[in-house]
Amino acid sequence: MAVKPYIKNSIFLAWILLVTAGTWFTYKAYPPNIRDLAQ
């Protein structure tokens, strides 16, 4: 069972978008907490 290349690309791009959105949301929602923990 071979996976089509465009299916792999779609999953890969969706994963990148999800990670980027999650990182952006976390940064926007809790910037003071992240800065406090970093120091």
mmCIF file with all atom_site columns, N, CA and C in Angstrom:
data_model
loop_
_atom_site.group_PDB
_atom_site.id
_atom_site.type_symbol
_atom_site.label_atom_id
_atom_site.label_alt_id
_atom_site.label_comp_id
_atom_site.label_asym_id
_atom_site.label_entity_id
_atom_site.label_seq_id
_atom_site.pdbx_PDB_ins_code
_atom_site.Cartn_x
_atom_site.Cartn_y
_atom_site.Cartn_z
_atom_site.occupancy
_atom_site.B_iso_or_equiv
_atom_site.pdbx_formal_charge
_atom_site.auth_seq_id
_atom_site.auth_comp_id
_atom_site.auth_asym_id
_atom_site.auth_atom_id
_atom_site.pdbx_PDB_model_num
ATOM 1   N N  . MET A 1 1  ? 0.839  -1.204 0.000  1.00 0.00 ? 1  MET A N  1
ATOM 2   C CA . MET A 1 1  ? 0.000  0.000  0.000  1.00 0.00 ? 1  MET A CA 1
ATOM 3   C C  . MET A 1 1  ? 0.877  1.260  0.000  1.00 0.00 ? 1  MET A C  1
ATOM 4   N N  . ALA A 1 2  ? 0.958  1.891  -1.132 1.00 0.00 ? 2  ALA A N  1
ATOM 5   C CA . ALA A 1 2  ? 1.763  3.111  -1.230 1.00 0.00 ? 2  ALA A CA 1
ATOM 6   C C  . ALA A 1 2  ? 0.880  4.328  -0.979 1.00 0.00 ? 2  ALA A C  1
ATOM 7   N N  . VAL A 1 3  ? 1.436  5.278  -0.251 1.00 0.00 ? 3  VAL A N  1
ATOM 8   C CA . VAL A 1 3  ? 0.698  6.516  0.009  1.00 0.00 ? 3  VAL A CA 1
ATOM 9   C C  . VAL A 1 3  ? 1.031  7.509  -1.090 1.00 0.00 ? 3  VAL A C  1
ATOM 10  N N  . LYS A 1 4  ? 0.005  8.142  -1.628 1.00 0.00 ? 4  LYS A N  1
ATOM 11  C CA . LYS A 1 4  ? 0.225  9.100  -2.711 1.00 0.00 ? 4  LYS A CA 1
ATOM 12  C C  . LYS A 1 4  ? 1.066  10.274 -2.210 1.00 0.00 ? 4  LYS A C  1
ATOM 13  N N  . PRO A 1 5  ? 1.955  10.787 -3.053 1.00 0.00 ? 5  PRO A N  1
ATOM 14  C CA . PRO A 1 5  ? 2.814  11.909 -2.619 1.00 0.00 ? 5  PRO A CA 1
ATOM 15  C C  . PRO A 1 5  ? 2.001  13.123 -2.187 1.00 0.00 ? 5  PRO A C  1
ATOM 16  N N  . TYR A 1 6  ? 0.908  13.423 -2.892 1.00 0.00 ? 6  TYR A N  1
ATOM 17  C CA . TYR A 1 6  ? 0.150  14.625 -2.523 1.00 0.00 ? 6  TYR A CA 1
ATOM 18  C C  . TYR A 1 6  ? -0.553 14.447 -1.185 1.00 0.00 ? 6  TYR A C  1
ATOM 19  N N  . ILE A 1 7  ? -0.866 13.197 -0.824 1.00 0.00 ? 7  ILE A N  1
ATOM 20  C CA . ILE A 1 7  ? -1.463 12.959 0.499  1.00 0.00 ? 7  ILE A CA 1
ATOM 21  C C  . ILE A 1 7  ? -0.411 13.207 1.578  1.00 0.00 ? 7  ILE A C  1
ATOM 22  N N  . LYS A 1 8  ? 0.811  12.730 1.339  1.00 0.00 ? 8  LYS A N  1
ATOM 23  C CA . LYS A 1 8  ? 1.892  12.975 2.302  1.00 0.00 ? 8  LYS A CA 1
ATOM 24  C C  . LYS A 1 8  ? 2.119  14.472 2.459  1.00 0.00 ? 8  LYS A C  1
ATOM 25  N N  . ASN A 1 9  ? 2.147  15.196 1.340  1.00 0.00 ? 9  ASN A N  1
ATOM 26  C CA . ASN A 1 9  ? 2.380  16.641 1.398  1.00 0.00 ? 9  ASN A CA 1
ATOM 27  C C  . ASN A 1 9  ? 1.253  17.342 2.142  1.00 0.00 ? 9  ASN A C  1
ATOM 28  N N  . SER A 1 10 ? 0.016  16.918 1.930  1.00 0.00 ? 10 SER A N  1
ATOM 29  C CA . SER A 1 10 ? -1.122 17.547 2.601  1.00 0.00 ? 10 SER A CA 1
ATOM 30  C C  . SER A 1 10 ? -1.027 17.354 4.113  1.00 0.00 ? 10 SER A C  1
ATOM 31  N N  . ILE A 1 11 ? -0.700 16.131 4.540  1.00 0.00 ? 11 ILE A N  1
ATOM 32  C CA . ILE A 1 11 ? -0.571 15.856 5.974  1.00 0.00 ? 11 ILE A CA 1
ATOM 33  C C  . ILE A 1 11 ? 0.585  16.664 6.556  1.00 0.00 ? 11 ILE A C  1
ATOM 34  N N  . PHE A 1 12 ? 1.694  16.721 5.817  1.00 0.00 ? 12 PHE A N  1
ATOM 35  C CA . PHE A 1 12 ? 2.875  17.452 6.288  1.00 0.00 ? 12 PHE A CA 1
ATOM 36  C C  . PHE A 1 12 ? 2.566  18.939 6.445  1.00 0.00 ? 12 PHE A C  1
ATOM 37  N N  . LEU A 1 13 ? 1.907  19.522 5.434  1.00 0.00 ? 13 LEU A N  1
ATOM 38  C CA . LEU A 1 13 ? 1.576  20.950 5.497  1.00 0.00 ? 13 LEU A CA 1
ATOM 39  C C  . LEU A 1 13 ? 0.562  21.221 6.603  1.00 0.00 ? 13 LEU A C  1
ATOM 40  N N  . ALA A 1 14 ? -0.404 20.325 6.776  1.00 0.00 ? 14 ALA A N  1
ATOM 41  C CA . ALA A 1 14 ? -1.405 20.503 7.828  1.00 0.00 ? 14 ALA A CA 1
ATOM 42  C C  . ALA A 1 14 ? -0.739 20.450 9.203  1.00 0.00 ? 14 ALA A C  1
ATOM 43  N N  . TRP A 1 15 ? 0.252  19.556 9.370  1.00 0.00 ? 15 TRP A N  1
ATOM 44  C CA . TRP A 1 15 ? 0.961  19.432 10.649 1.00 0.00 ? 15 TRP A CA 1
ATOM 45  C C  . TRP A 1 15 ? 1.751  20.699 10.941 1.00 0.00 ? 15 TRP A C  1
ATOM 46  N N  . ILE A 1 16 ? 2.434  21.229 9.904  1.00 0.00 ? 16 ILE A N  1
ATOM 47  C CA . ILE A 1 16 ? 3.193  22.471 10.087 1.00 0.00 ? 16 ILE A CA 1
ATOM 48  C C  . ILE A 1 16 ? 2.253  23.613 10.475 1.00 0.00 ? 16 ILE A C  1
ATOM 49  N N  . LEU A 1 17 ? 1.099  23.689 9.789  1.00 0.00 ? 17 LEU A N  1
ATOM 50  C CA . LEU A 1 17 ? 0.138  24.759 10.081 1.00 0.00 ? 17 LEU A CA 1
ATOM 51  C C  . LEU A 1 17 ? -0.372 24.642 11.515 1.00 0.00 ? 17 LEU A C  1
ATOM 52  N N  . LEU A 1 18 ? -0.631 23.411 11.953 1.00 0.00 ? 18 LEU A N  1
ATOM 53  C CA . LEU A 1 18 ? -1.139 23.197 13.306 1.00 0.00 ? 18 LEU A CA 1
ATOM 54  C C  . LEU A 1 18 ? -0.102 23.618 14.346 1.00 0.00 ? 18 LEU A C  1
ATOM 55  N N  . VAL A 1 19 ? 1.148  23.212 14.135 1.00 0.00 ? 19 VAL A N  1
ATOM 56  C CA . VAL A 1 19 ? 2.207  23.567 15.083 1.00 0.00 ? 19 VAL A CA 1
ATOM 57  C C  . VAL A 1 19 ? 2.413  25.083 15.119 1.00 0.00 ? 19 VAL A C  1
ATOM 58  N N  . THR A 1 20 ? 2.406  25.698 13.940 1.00 0.00 ? 20 THR A N  1
ATOM 59  C CA . THR A 1 20 ? 2.592  27.153 13.877 1.00 0.00 ? 20 THR A CA 1
ATOM 60  C C  . THR A 1 20 ? 1.450  27.877 14.581 1.00 0.00 ? 20 THR A C  1
ATOM 61  N N  . ALA A 1 21 ? 0.221  27.440 14.325 1.00 0.00 ? 21 ALA A N  1
ATOM 62  C CA . ALA A 1 21 ? -0.939 28.072 14.950 1.00 0.00 ? 21 ALA A CA 1
ATOM 63  C C  . ALA A 1 21 ? -0.899 27.880 16.466 1.00 0.00 ? 21 ALA A C  1
ATOM 64  N N  . GLY A 1 22 ? -0.521 26.700 16.906 1.00 0.00 ? 22 GLY A N  1
ATOM 65  C CA . GLY A 1 22 ? -0.447 26.428 18.337 1.00 0.00 ? 22 GLY A CA 1
ATOM 66  C C  . GLY A 1 22 ? 0.604  27.290 19.017 1.00 0.00 ? 22 GLY A C  1
ATOM 67  N N  . THR A 1 23 ? 1.762  27.420 18.370 1.00 0.00 ? 23 THR A N  1
ATOM 68  C CA . THR A 1 23 ? 2.829  28.250 18.934 1.00 0.00 ? 23 THR A CA 1
ATOM 69  C C  . THR A 1 23 ? 2.405  29.709 18.984 1.00 0.00 ? 23 THR A C  1
ATOM 70  N N  . TRP A 1 24 ? 1.782  30.180 17.890 1.00 0.00 ? 24 TRP A N  1
ATOM 71  C CA . TRP A 1 24 ? 1.343  31.579 17.830 1.00 0.00 ? 24 TRP A CA 1
ATOM 72  C C  . TRP A 1 24 ? 0.276  31.846 18.884 1.00 0.00 ? 24 TRP A C  1
ATOM 73  N N  . PHE A 1 25 ? -0.676 30.932 19.025 1.00 0.00 ? 25 PHE A N  1
ATOM 74  C CA . PHE A 1 25 ? -1.755 31.123 20.000 1.00 0.00 ? 25 PHE A CA 1
ATOM 75  C C  . PHE A 1 25 ? -1.196 31.153 21.420 1.00 0.00 ? 25 PHE A C  1
ATOM 76  N N  . THR A 1 26 ? -0.272 30.238 21.714 1.00 0.00 ? 26 THR A N  1
ATOM 77  C CA . THR A 1 26 ? 0.319  30.195 23.052 1.00 0.00 ? 26 THR A CA 1
ATOM 78  C C  . THR A 1 26 ? 1.080  31.482 23.338 1.00 0.00 ? 26 THR A C  1
ATOM 79  N N  . TYR A 1 27 ? 1.831  31.961 22.350 1.00 0.00 ? 27 TYR A N  1
ATOM 80  C CA . TYR A 1 27 ? 2.609  33.187 22.545 1.00 0.00 ? 27 TYR A CA 1
ATOM 81  C C  . TYR A 1 27 ? 1.690  34.392 22.741 1.00 0.00 ? 27 TYR A C  1
ATOM 82  N N  . LYS A 1 28 ? 0.600  34.452 21.951 1.00 0.00 ? 28 LYS A N  1
ATOM 83  C CA . LYS A 1 28 ? -0.318 35.595 22.045 1.00 0.00 ? 28 LYS A CA 1
ATOM 84  C C  . LYS A 1 28 ? -1.144 35.543 23.324 1.00 0.00 ? 28 LYS A C  1
ATOM 85  N N  . ALA A 1 29 ? -1.495 34.337 23.752 1.00 0.00 ? 29 ALA A N  1
ATOM 86  C CA . ALA A 1 29 ? -2.380 34.210 24.904 1.00 0.00 ? 29 ALA A CA 1
ATOM 87  C C  . ALA A 1 29 ? -1.619 34.379 26.221 1.00 0.00 ? 29 ALA A C  1
ATOM 88  N N  . TYR A 1 30 ? -0.372 33.886 26.272 1.00 0.00 ? 30 TYR A N  1
ATOM 89  C CA . TYR A 1 30 ? 0.354  33.903 27.539 1.00 0.00 ? 30 TYR A CA 1
ATOM 90  C C  . TYR A 1 30 ? 1.776  34.448 27.408 1.00 0.00 ? 30 TYR A C  1
ATOM 91  N N  . PRO A 1 31 ? 1.977  35.615 26.810 1.00 0.00 ? 31 PRO A N  1
ATOM 92  C CA . PRO A 1 31 ? 3.348  36.130 26.717 1.00 0.00 ? 31 PRO A CA 1
ATOM 93  C C  . PRO A 1 31 ? 3.986  36.430 28.071 1.00 0.00 ? 31 PRO A C  1
ATOM 94  N N  . PRO A 1 32 ? 3.259  36.985 29.066 1.00 0.00 ? 32 PRO A N  1
ATOM 95  C CA . PRO A 1 32 ? 3.924  37.271 30.339 1.00 0.00 ? 32 PRO A CA 1
ATOM 96  C C  . PRO A 1 32 ? 4.384  36.002 31.046 1.00 0.00 ? 32 PRO A C  1
ATOM 97  N N  . ASN A 1 33 ? 3.575  34.951 31.000 1.00 0.00 ? 33 ASN A N  1
ATOM 98  C CA . ASN A 1 33 ? 3.949  33.703 31.662 1.00 0.00 ? 33 ASN A CA 1
ATOM 99  C C  . ASN A 1 33 ? 5.198  33.108 31.026 1.00 0.00 ? 33 ASN A C  1
ATOM 100 N N  . ILE A 1 34 ? 5.276  33.142 29.703 1.00 0.00 ? 34 ILE A N  1
ATOM 101 C CA . ILE A 1 34 ? 6.440  32.583 29.014 1.00 0.00 ? 34 ILE A CA 1
ATOM 102 C C  . ILE A 1 34 ? 7.686  33.393 29.374 1.00 0.00 ? 34 ILE A C  1
ATOM 103 N N  . ARG A 1 35 ? 7.551  34.713 29.429 1.00 0.00 ? 35 ARG A N  1
ATOM 104 C CA . ARG A 1 35 ? 8.713  35.544 29.751 1.00 0.00 ? 35 ARG A CA 1
ATOM 105 C C  . ARG A 1 35 ? 9.136  35.324 31.203 1.00 0.00 ? 35 ARG A C  1
ATOM 106 N N  . ASP A 1 36 ? 8.173  35.116 32.094 1.00 0.00 ? 36 ASP A N  1
ATOM 107 C CA . ASP A 1 36 ? 8.520  34.880 33.496 1.00 0.00 ? 36 ASP A CA 1
ATOM 108 C C  . ASP A 1 36 ? 9.242  33.549 33.650 1.00 0.00 ? 36 ASP A C  1
ATOM 109 N N  . LEU A 1 37 ? 8.768  32.515 32.936 1.00 0.00 ? 37 LEU A N  1
ATOM 110 C CA . LEU A 1 37 ? 9.389  31.200 33.052 1.00 0.00 ? 37 LEU A CA 1
ATOM 111 C C  . LEU A 1 37 ? 10.771 31.190 32.411 1.00 0.00 ? 37 LEU A C  1
ATOM 112 N N  . ALA A 1 38 ? 10.980 32.009 31.390 1.00 0.00 ? 38 ALA A N  1
ATOM 113 C CA . ALA A 1 38 ? 12.258 32.013 30.685 1.00 0.00 ? 38 ALA A CA 1
ATOM 114 C C  . ALA A 1 38 ? 13.358 32.613 31.557 1.00 0.00 ? 38 ALA A C  1
ATOM 115 N N  . GLN A 1 39 ? 12.995 33.501 32.459 1.00 0.00 ? 39 GLN A N  1
ATOM 116 C CA . GLN A 1 39 ? 14.029 34.162 33.257 1.00 0.00 ? 39 GLN A CA 1
ATOM 117 C C  . GLN A 1 39 ? 14.296 33.449 34.573 1.00 0.00 ? 39 GLN A C  1
#
